[in-house]
Coordinates of C-alpha atoms in Angstrom, one line a residue:
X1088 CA -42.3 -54.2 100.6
X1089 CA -42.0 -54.8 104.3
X1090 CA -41.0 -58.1 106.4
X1091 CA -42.0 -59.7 109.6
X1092 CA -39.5 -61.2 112.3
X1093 CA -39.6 -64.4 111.0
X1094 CA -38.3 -63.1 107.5
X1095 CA -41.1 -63.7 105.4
X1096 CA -42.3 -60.7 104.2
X1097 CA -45.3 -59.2 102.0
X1098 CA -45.7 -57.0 99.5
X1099 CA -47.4 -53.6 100.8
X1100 CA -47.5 -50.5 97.9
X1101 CA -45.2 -47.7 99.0
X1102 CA -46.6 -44.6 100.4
X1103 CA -47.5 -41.9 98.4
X1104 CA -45.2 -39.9 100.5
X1105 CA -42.0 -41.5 99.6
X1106 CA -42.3 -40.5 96.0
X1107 CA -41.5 -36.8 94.5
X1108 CA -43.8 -34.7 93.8
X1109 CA -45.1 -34.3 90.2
X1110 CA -45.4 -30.8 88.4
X1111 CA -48.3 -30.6 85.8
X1112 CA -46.8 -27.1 84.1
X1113 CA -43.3 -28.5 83.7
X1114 CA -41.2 -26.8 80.5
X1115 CA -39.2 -29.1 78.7
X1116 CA -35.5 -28.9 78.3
X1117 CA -33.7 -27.2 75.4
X1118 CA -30.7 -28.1 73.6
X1119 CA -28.1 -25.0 72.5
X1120 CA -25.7 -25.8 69.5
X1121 CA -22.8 -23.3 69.1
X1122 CA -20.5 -23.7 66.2
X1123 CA -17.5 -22.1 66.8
X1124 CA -15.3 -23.2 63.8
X1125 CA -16.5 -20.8 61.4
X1126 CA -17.3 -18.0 64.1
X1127 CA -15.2 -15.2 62.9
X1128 CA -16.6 -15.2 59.1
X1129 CA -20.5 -15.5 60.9
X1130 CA -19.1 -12.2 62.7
X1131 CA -18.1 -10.5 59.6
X1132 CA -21.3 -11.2 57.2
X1133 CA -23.6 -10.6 60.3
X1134 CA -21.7 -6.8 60.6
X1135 CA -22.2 -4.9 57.2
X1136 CA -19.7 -2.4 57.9
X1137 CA -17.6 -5.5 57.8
X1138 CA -18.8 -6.7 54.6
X1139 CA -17.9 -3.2 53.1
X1140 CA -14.7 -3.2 54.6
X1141 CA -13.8 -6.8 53.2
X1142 CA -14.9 -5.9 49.5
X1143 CA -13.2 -2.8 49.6
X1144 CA -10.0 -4.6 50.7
X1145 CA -10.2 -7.4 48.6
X1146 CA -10.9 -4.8 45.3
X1147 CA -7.7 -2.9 46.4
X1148 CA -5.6 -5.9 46.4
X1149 CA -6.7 -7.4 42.7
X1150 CA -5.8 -3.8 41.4
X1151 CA -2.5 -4.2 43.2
X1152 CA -2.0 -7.2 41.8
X1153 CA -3.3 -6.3 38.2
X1154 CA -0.8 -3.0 37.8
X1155 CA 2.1 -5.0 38.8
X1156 CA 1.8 -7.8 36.2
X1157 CA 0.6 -4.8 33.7
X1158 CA 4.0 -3.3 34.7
X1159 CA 6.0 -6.4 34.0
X1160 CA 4.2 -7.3 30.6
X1161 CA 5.3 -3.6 29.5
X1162 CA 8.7 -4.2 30.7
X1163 CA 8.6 -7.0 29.0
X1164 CA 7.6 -5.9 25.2
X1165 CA 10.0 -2.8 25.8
X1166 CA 12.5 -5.1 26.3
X1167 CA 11.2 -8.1 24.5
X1168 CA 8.5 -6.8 22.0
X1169 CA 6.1 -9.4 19.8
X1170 CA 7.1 -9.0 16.7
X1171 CA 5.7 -11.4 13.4
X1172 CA 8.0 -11.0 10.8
X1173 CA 7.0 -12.4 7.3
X1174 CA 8.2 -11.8 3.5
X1175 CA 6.4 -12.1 0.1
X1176 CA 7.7 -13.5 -3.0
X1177 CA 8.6 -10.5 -4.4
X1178 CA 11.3 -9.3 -1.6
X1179 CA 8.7 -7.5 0.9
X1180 CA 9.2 -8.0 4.4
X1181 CA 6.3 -7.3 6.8
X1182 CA 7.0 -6.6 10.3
X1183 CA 3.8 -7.5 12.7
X1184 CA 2.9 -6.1 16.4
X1185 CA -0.3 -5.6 18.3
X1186 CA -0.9 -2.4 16.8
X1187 CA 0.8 -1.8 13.2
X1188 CA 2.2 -3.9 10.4
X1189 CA 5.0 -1.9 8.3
X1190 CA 6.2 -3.1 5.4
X1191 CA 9.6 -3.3 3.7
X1192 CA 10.7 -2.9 0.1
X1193 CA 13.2 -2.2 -2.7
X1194 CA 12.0 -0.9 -6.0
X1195 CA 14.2 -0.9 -8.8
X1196 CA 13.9 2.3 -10.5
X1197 CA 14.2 0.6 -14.1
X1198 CA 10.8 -1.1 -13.7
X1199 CA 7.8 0.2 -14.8
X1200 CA 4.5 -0.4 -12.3
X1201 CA 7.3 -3.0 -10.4
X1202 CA 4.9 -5.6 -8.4
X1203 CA 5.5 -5.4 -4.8
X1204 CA 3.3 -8.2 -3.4
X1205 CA 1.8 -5.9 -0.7
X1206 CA -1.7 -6.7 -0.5
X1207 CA -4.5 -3.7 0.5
X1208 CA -8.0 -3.2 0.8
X1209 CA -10.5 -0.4 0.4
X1210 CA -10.8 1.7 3.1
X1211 CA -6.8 1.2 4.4
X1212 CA -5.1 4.2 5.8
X1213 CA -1.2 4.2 5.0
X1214 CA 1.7 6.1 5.6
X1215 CA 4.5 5.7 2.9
X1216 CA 7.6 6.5 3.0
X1217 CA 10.7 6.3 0.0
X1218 CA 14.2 7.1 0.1
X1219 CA 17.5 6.2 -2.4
X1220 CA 18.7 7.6 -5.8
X1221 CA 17.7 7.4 -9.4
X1222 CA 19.2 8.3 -12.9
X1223 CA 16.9 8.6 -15.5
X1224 CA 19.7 8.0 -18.5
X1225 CA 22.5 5.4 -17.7
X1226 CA 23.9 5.7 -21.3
X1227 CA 24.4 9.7 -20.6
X1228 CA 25.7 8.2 -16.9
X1229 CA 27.9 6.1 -18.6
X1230 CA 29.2 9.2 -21.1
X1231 CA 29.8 11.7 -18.8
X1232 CA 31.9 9.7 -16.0
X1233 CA 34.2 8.3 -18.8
X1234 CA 34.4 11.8 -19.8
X1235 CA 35.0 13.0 -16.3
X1236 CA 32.4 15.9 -17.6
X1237 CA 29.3 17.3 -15.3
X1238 CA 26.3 15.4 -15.8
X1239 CA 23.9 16.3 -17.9
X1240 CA 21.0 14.1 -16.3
X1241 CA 21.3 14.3 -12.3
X1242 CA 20.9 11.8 -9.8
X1243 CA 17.4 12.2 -8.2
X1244 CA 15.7 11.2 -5.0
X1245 CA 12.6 10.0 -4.4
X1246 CA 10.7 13.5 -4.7
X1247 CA 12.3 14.1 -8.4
X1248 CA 13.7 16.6 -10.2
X1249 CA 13.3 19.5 -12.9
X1250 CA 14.7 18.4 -16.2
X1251 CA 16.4 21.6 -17.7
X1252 CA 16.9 20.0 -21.0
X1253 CA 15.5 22.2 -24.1
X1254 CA 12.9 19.3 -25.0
X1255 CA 11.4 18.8 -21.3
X1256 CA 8.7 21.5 -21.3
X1257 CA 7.3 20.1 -24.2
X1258 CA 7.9 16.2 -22.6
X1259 CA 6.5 17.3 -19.2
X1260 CA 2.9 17.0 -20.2
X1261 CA 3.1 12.9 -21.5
X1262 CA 4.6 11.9 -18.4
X1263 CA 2.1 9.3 -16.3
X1264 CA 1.2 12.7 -13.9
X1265 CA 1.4 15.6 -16.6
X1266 CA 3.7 18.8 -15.3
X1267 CA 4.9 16.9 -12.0
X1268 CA 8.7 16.5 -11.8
X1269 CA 10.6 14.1 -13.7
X1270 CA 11.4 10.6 -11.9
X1271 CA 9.5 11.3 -8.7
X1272 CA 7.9 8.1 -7.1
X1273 CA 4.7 7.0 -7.9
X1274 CA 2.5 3.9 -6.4
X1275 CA -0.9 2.9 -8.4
X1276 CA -3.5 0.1 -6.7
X1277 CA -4.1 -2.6 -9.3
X1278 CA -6.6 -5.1 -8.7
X1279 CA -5.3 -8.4 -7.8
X1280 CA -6.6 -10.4 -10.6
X1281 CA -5.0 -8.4 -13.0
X1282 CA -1.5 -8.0 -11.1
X1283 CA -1.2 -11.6 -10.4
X1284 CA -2.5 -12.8 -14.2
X1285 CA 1.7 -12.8 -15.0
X1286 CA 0.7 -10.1 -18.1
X1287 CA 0.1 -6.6 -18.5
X1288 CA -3.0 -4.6 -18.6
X1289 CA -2.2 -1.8 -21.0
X1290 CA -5.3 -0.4 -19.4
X1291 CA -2.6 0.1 -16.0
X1292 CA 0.6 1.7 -18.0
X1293 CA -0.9 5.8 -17.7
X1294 CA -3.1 7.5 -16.1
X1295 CA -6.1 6.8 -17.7
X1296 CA -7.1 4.2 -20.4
X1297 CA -9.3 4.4 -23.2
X1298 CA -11.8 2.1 -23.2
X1299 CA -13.5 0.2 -26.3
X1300 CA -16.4 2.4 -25.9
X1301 CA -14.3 5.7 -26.1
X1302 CA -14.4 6.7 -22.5
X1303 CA -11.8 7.8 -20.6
X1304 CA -11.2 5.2 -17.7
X1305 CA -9.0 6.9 -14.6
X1306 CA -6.8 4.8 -12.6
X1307 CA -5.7 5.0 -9.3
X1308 CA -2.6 6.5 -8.5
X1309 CA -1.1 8.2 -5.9
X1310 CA 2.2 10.8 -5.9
X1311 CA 4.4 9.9 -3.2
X1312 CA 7.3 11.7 -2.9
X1313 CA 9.4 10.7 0.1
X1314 CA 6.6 10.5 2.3
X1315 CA 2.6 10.6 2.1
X1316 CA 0.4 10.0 5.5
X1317 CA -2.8 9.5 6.0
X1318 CA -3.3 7.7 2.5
X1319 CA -6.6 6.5 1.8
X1320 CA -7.0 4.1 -0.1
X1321 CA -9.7 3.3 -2.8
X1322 CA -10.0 0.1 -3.9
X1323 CA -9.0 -3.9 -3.4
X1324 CA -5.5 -4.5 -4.9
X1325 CA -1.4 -4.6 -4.8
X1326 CA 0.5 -1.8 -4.4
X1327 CA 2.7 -0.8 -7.6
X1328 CA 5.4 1.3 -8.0
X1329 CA 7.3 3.4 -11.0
X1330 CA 8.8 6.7 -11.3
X1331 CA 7.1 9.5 -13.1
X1332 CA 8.4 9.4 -16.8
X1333 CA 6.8 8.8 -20.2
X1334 CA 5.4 5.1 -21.4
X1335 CA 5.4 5.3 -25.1
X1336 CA 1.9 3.6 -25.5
X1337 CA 0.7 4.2 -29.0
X1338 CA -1.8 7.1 -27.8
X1339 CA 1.3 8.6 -26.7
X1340 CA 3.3 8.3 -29.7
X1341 CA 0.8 9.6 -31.8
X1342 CA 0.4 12.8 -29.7
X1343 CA 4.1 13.5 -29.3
X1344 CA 4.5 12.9 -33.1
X1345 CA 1.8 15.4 -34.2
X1346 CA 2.9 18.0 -31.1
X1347 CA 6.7 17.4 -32.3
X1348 CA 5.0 18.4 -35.9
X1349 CA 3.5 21.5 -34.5
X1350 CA 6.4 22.7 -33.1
X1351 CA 8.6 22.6 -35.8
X1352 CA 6.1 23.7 -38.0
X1353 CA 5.9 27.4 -36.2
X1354 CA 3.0 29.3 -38.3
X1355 CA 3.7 27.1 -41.8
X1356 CA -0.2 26.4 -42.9
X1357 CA 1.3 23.2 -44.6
X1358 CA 1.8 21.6 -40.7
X1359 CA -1.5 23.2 -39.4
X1360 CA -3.6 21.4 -42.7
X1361 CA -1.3 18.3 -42.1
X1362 CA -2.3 17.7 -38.4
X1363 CA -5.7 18.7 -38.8
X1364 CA -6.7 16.4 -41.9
X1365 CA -4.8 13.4 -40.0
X1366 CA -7.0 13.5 -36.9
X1367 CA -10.4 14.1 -38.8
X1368 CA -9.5 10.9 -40.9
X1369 CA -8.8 8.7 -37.7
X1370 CA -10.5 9.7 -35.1
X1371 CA -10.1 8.1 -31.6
X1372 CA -13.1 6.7 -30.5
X1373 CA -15.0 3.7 -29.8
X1374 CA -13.2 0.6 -30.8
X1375 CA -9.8 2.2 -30.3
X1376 CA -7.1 0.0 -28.2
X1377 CA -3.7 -0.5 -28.0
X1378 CA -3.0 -2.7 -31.6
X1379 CA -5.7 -0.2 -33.7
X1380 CA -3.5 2.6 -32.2
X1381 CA -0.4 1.3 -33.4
X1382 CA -1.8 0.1 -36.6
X1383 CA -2.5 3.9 -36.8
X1384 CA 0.5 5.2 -36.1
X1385 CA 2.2 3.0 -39.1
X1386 CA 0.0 5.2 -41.1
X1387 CA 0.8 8.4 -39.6
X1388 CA 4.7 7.5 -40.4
X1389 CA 3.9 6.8 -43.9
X1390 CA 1.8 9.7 -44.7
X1391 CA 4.9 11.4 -42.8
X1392 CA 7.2 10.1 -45.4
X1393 CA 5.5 11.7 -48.1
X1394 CA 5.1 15.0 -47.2
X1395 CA 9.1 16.3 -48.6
X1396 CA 8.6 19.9 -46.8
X1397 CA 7.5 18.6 -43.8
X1398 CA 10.6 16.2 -43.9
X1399 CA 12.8 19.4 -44.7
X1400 CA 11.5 20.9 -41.5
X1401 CA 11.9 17.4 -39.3
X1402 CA 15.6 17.7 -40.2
X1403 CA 16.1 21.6 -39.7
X1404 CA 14.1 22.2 -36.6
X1405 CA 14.0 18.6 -34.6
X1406 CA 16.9 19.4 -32.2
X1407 CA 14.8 22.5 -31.0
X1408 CA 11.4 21.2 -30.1
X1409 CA 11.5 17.2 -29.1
X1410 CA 14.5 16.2 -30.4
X1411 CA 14.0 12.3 -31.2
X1412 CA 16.8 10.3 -31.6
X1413 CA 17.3 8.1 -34.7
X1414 CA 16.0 5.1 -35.4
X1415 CA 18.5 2.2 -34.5
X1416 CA 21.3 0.3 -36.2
X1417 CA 19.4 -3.1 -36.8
X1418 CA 21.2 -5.7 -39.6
X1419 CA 24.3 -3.8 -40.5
X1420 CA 22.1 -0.9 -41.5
X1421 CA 23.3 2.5 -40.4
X1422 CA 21.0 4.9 -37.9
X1423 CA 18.1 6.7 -39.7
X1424 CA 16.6 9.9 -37.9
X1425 CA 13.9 11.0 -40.3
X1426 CA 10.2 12.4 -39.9
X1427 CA 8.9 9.0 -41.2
X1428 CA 11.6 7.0 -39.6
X1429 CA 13.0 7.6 -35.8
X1430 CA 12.8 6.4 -32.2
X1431 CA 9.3 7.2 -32.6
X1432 CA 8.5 4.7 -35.2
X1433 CA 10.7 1.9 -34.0
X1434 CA 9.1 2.0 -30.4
X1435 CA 6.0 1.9 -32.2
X1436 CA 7.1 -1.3 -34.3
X1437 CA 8.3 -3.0 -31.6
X1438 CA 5.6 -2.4 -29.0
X1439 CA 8.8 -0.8 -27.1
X1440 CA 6.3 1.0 -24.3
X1441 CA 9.0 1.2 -21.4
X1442 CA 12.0 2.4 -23.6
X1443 CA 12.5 5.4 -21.3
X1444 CA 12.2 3.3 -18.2
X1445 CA 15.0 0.1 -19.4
X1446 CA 17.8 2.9 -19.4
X1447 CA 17.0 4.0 -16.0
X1448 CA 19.3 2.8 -12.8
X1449 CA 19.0 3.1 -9.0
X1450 CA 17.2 1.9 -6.5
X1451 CA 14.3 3.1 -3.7
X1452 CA 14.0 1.8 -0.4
X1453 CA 9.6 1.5 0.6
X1454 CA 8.4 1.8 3.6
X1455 CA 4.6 1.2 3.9
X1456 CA 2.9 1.2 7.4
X1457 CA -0.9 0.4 8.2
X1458 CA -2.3 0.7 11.2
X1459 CA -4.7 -2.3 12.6

């Protein structure tokens, strides 16, 4: 817009001239974002050296980390270590870690298949291990020390001992393991239902049972000695323990009776025709247990009592071969050690099957140790 001298002016378009040029092919601008915050871990993951590098490090440093709190938590259980200690009804004491439980117990030597409340199952691998004394005869014990005289029965550890006694080779072959020593330690597995019934299983006194169908039935035991390792074991059960001696069971009895009768018998054909008629007229088999053997038995003693030369041998020739003592002093009565009337028959009478083990005295310390 221009004006004229008097002021007025009028409106005139500008010139072309006075305005910039216009391009056709201008580029438009562009707008550049850096972040720089975060600049140094873009550098890393954009460099794979780097990355490598990074992992590397950060690996070395959790393995660091995880040896020295490995270190302290051994320290620690060296120092410190986890143990779980629990005990049992029956005086066992089980000591738990991560790796092993081991078990301890004291068996009383005068108990026959003692309970010990340790629990197993098939396929368990144990070490055992026993130590302590025993005496198999605390009335000979009891003799000898008032008598300040050498014992005739000696104290025995867990391992046992050779009785030198004229009768033992004959009474070596009735003990629970025939021909092993006298009083060594013995463990047998009894299934749990039967040790925790509060009874006994006559079936569990020996090595082997008879059962009602005639069959032999063999349970498990083990010899242990003062140690056993690597012990496999069988079946489901509690551990029981006795010492290896004789249970006067009624099948017993009647064996040692007839083999006491043999012996003092020598080559008389009376004792041969005796022993063999006996057996052919009661046969063990089928339908035989522990009351049908004793009721035997009674028989055997009164078919005993009437054979005079046989009695005339009992009382020449007894103290050579089994010697059995006399049957006891019951109701004013005295002592009576006949064929048809002895130790033998009274145990018999009485159901008296752990006579030899009541007079026993000592004590065994059990260890038993399972691995996890």
């Amino acid at each position: 817009m221009t004006r004229n001298a008097s002021g007025s002016g009028t409106e005139h378009p500008a010139s072309a001239d006075k305005q910039p040029p216009r391009r056709d092919a201008e580029q438009p601008e562009r707008l550049i974002v850096r972040i720089t915050r975060y600049q140094p871990f873009i550098d890393i993951v954009s460099d794979r050296r780097k990355i490598v590098n990074a992992a590397l490090l950060i690996t070395l440093v959790t393995c660091l980390i995880f040896m020295a709190l490995l270190a302290i938590v051994l320290t620690v259980k060296r120092i410190y270590p986890y143990n779980d200690i629990q005990t049992n009804a029956l005086g066992a004491m089980t000591i738990k870690d991560e790796d092993k439980e081991v078990t301890y117990w004291l068996f009383n030597t005068a108990e026959l298949w003692a309970n010990s409340g340790i629990a197993v199952k098939r396929g368990d691998v144990l070490t055992i291990r026993a130590s302590g004394l025993s005496h198999s005869a605390i009335h000979h014990l009891q003799e000898d020390t008032e008598n300040n005289s050498r014992l005739r029965d000696p104290w025995s550890d867990t391992e046992g001992f050779h009785a030198s006694a004229q009768r033992d080779p004959l009474r070596a072959r009735w003990r629970i393991i025939p021909q092993q020593k006298q009083d060594a330690l013995l463990m047998q597995v009894i299934p749990g239902g039967i040790a925790n019934s509060g009874t006994v299983d006559v079936r569990h006194l020996t090595a082997f049972s008879l059962t009602e169908d005639g069959a032999h039935e063999t349970n498990d035991l083990y010899l242990i000695g003062k140690e056993r390792t690597e012990l496999h074991i069988n079946q489901d059960g509690i551990l029981h323990f006795a010492v290896n001696d004789i249970v006067l069971t009624p099948d017993i009895i009647y064996e040692m009776v007839l083999d006491n009768l043999h012996c003092i018998g020598g080559a008389e054909p009376a004792v041969d025709r005796f022993i063999r008629e006996f057996r052919a007229q009661h046969p063990a088999g089928q339908g035989w247990n522990f009351d049908k053997s004793r009721e035997r038995n009674f028989r055997l003693f009164e078919a005993l009592g009437k054979e005079p030369a046989l009695c005339a041998l009992y009382r020449a020739r007894n103290g050579a071969c089994y010697n059995f003592g006399p049957y006891p002093a019951l109701d004013g009565q005295e002592p009576c050690n006949t064929l048809s009337r002895n130790e033998m028959s009274y145990y018999n009478e009485q159901r008296y099957y752990n006579a030899w083990y009541d007079d026993n005295v000592g004590s065994f310390l059990i260890v038993v140790e399972r691995k996890k």
